[in-house]
PDB file of C-alpha atoms in Angstrom:
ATOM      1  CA  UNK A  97     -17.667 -35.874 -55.272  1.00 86.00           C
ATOM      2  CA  UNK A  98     -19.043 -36.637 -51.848  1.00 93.00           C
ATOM      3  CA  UNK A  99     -21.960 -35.601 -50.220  1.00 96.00           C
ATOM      4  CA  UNK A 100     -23.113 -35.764 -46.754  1.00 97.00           C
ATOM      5  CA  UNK A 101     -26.698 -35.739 -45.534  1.00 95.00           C
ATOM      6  CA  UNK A 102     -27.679 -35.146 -41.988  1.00 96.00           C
ATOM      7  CA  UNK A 103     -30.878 -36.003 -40.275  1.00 95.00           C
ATOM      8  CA  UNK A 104     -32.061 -35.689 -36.812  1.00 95.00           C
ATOM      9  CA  UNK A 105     -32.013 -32.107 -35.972  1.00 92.00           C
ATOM     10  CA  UNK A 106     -34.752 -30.714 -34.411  1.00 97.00           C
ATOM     11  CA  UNK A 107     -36.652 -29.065 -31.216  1.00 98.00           C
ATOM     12  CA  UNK A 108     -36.113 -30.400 -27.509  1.00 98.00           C
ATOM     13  CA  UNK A 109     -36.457 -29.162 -23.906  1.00 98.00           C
ATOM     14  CA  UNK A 110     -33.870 -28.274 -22.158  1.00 98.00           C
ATOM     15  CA  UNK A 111     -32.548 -31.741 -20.148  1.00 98.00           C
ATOM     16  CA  UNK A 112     -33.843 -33.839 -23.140  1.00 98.00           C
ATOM     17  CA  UNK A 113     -31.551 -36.187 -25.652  1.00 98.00           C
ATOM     18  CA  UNK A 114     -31.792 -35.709 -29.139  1.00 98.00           C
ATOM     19  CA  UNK A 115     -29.371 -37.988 -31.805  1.00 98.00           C
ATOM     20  CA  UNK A 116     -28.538 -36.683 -35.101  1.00 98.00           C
ATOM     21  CA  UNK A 117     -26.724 -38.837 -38.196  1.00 98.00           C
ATOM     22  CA  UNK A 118     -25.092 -38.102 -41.174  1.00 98.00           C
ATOM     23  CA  UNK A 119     -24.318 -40.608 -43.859  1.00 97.00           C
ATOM     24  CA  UNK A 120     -21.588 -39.563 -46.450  1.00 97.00           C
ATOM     25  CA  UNK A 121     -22.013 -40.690 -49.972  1.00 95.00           C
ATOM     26  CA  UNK A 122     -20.926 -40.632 -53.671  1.00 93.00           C
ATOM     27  CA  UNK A 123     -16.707 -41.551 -54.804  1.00 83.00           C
ATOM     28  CA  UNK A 124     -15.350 -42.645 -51.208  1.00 86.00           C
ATOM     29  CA  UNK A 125     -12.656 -44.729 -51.190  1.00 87.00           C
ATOM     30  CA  UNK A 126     -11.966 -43.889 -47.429  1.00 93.00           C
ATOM     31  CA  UNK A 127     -12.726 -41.033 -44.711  1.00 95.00           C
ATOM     32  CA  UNK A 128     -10.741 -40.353 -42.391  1.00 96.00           C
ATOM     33  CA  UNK A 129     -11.951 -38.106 -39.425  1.00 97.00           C
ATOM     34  CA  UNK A 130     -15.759 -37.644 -39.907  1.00 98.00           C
ATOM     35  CA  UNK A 131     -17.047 -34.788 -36.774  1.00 98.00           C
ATOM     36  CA  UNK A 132     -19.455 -32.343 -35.810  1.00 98.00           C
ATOM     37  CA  UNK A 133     -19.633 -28.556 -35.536  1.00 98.00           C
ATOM     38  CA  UNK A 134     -22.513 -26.274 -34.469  1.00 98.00           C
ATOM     39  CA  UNK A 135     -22.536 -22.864 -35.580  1.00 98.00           C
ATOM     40  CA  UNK A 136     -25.145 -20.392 -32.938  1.00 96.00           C
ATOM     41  CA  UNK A 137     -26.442 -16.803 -34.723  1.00 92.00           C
ATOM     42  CA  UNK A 138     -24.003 -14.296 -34.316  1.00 94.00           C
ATOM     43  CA  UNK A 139     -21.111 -16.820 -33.133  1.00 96.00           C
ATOM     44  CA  UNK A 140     -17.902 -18.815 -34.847  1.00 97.00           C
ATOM     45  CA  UNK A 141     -18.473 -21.906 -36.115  1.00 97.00           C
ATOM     46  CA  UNK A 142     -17.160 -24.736 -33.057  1.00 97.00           C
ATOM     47  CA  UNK A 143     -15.998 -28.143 -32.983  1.00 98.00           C
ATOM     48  CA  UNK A 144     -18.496 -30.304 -31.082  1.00 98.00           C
ATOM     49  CA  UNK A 145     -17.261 -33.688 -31.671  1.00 98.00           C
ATOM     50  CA  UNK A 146     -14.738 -35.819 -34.221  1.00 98.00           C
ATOM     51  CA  UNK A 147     -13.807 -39.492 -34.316  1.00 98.00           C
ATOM     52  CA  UNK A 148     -11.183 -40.391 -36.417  1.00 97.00           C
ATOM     53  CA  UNK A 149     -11.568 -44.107 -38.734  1.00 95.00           C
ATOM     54  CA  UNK A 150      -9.557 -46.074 -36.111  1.00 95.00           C
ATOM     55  CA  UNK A 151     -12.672 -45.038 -33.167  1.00 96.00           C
ATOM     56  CA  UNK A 152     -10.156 -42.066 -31.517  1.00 98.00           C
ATOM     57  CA  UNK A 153     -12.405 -39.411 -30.830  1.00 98.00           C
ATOM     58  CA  UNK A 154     -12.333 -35.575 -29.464  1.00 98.00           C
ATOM     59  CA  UNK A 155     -14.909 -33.081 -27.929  1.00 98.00           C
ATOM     60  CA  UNK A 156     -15.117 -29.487 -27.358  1.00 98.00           C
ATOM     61  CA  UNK A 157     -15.001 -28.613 -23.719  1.00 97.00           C
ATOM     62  CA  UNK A 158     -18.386 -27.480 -23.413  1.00 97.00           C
ATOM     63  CA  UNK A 159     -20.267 -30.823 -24.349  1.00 98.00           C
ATOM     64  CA  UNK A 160     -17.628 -33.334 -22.758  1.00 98.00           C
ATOM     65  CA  UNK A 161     -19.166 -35.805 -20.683  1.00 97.00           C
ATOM     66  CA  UNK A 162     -22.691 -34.847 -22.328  1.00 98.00           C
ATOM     67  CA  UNK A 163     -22.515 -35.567 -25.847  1.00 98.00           C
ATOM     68  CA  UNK A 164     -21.246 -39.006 -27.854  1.00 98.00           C
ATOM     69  CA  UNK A 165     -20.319 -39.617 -30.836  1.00 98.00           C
ATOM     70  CA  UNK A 166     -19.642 -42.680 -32.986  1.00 98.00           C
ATOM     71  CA  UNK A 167     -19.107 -43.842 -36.372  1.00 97.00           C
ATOM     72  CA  UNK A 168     -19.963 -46.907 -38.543  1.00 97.00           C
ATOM     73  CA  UNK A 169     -17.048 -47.218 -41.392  1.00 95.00           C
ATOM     74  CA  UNK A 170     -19.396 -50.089 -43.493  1.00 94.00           C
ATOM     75  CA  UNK A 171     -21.910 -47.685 -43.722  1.00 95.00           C
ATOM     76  CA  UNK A 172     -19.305 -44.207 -44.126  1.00 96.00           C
ATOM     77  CA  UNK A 173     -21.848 -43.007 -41.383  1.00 97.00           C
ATOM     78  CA  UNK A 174     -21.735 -41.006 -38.580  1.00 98.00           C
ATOM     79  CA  UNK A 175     -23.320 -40.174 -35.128  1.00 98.00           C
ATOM     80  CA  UNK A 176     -23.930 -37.696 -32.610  1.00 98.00           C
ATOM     81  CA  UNK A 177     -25.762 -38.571 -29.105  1.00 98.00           C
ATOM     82  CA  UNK A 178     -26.512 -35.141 -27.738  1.00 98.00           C
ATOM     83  CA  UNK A 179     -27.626 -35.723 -23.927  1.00 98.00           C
ATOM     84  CA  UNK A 180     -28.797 -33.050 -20.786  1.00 98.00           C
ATOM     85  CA  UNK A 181     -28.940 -30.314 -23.745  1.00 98.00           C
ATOM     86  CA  UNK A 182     -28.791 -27.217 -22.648  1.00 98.00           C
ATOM     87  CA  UNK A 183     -30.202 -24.071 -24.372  1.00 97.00           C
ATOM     88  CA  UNK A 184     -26.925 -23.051 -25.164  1.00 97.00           C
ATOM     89  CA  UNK A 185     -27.130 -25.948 -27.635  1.00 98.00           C
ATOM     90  CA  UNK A 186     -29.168 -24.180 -29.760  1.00 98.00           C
ATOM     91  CA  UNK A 187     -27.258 -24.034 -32.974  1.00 98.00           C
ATOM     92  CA  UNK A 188     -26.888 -25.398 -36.740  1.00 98.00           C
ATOM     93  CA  UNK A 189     -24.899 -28.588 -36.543  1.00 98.00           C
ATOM     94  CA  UNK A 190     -22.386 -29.708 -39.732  1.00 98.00           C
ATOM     95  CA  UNK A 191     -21.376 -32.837 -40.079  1.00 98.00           C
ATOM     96  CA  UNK A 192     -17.637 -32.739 -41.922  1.00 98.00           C
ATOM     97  CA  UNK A 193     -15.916 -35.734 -43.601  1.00 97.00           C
ATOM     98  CA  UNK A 194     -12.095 -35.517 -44.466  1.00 96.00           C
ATOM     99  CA  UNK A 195     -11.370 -37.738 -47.576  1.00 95.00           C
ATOM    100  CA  UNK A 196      -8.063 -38.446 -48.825  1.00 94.00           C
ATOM    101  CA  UNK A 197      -7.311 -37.031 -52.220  1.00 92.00           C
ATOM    102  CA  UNK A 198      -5.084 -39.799 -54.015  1.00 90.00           C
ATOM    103  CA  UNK A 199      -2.165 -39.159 -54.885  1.00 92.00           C
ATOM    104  CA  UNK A 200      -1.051 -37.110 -51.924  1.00 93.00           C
ATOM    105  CA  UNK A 201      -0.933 -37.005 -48.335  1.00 93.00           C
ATOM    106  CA  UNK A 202      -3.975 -34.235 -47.736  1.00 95.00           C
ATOM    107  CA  UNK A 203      -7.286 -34.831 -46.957  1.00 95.00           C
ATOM    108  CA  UNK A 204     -10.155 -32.211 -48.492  1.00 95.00           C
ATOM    109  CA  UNK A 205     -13.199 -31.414 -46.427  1.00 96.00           C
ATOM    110  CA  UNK A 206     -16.704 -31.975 -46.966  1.00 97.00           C
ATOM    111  CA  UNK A 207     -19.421 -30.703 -45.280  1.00 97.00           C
ATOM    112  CA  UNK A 208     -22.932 -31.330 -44.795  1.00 97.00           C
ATOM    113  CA  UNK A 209     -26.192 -29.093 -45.133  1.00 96.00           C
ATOM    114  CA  UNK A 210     -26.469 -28.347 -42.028  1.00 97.00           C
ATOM    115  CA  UNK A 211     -29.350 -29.527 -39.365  1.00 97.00           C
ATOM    116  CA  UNK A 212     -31.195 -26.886 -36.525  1.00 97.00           C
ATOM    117  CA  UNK A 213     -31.753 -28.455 -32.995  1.00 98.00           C
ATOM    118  CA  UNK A 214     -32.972 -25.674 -30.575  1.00 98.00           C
ATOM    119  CA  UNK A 215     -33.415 -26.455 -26.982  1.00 98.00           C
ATOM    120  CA  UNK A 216     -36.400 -24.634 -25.217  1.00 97.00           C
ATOM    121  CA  UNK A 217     -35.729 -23.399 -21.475  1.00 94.00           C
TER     122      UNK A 217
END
């Protein structure tokens, strides 16, 4: 089993910087993409960020150029740099880690907890 712990979350004006983390632990033998979604009240749960292991990464289109993340393999950890938030950043962020199941060529999912960060207008 793996879990995944995020910390960070939390409340910021609007134009502020807030980073969150999210450390996966427990029978890893390797992750492969490790990312971030943000689910608001009432809205689908959206991809924010994902790097894969290699440093490749991908945003959604509304955070691009705002938000950064990163990854540190050693420490099966990840990050998210959330810059010039926005109150329509006001969500629950997941972190997700795909791990490969041996013996085949999938990966399963594992998600974190989940962390609020509202941004005050």
């Amino acid at each position: 089993q793996v879990q995944l712990v995020e910390s960070g979350g939390g409340l910021v004006q609007a134009g502020g910087s807030l980073g969150l983390s999210c450390a996966a632990s427990g029978s890893i033998f390797s992750i492969n993409t490790m990312g971030w979604y943000r689910q608001a009240p009432g809205k689908q749960r959206e991809l924010v960020a994902a790097i894969s292991s290699g440093g490749s990464t991908n945003y959604g289109d509304s955070v691009k150029g705002r938000f950064a993340i990163s990854r540190d393999n050693a420490k099966n950890t990840v990050y998210l740099q959330m810059n010039s938030l926005k109150p329509e950043d006001t969500a629950v962020y997941y972190c997700n880690a795909d791990v490969p199941v041996r013996g085949t060529n999938l990966d399963y999912r594992y998600w974190g907890q989940g962390t609020q960060v509202t941004v005050s207008s």
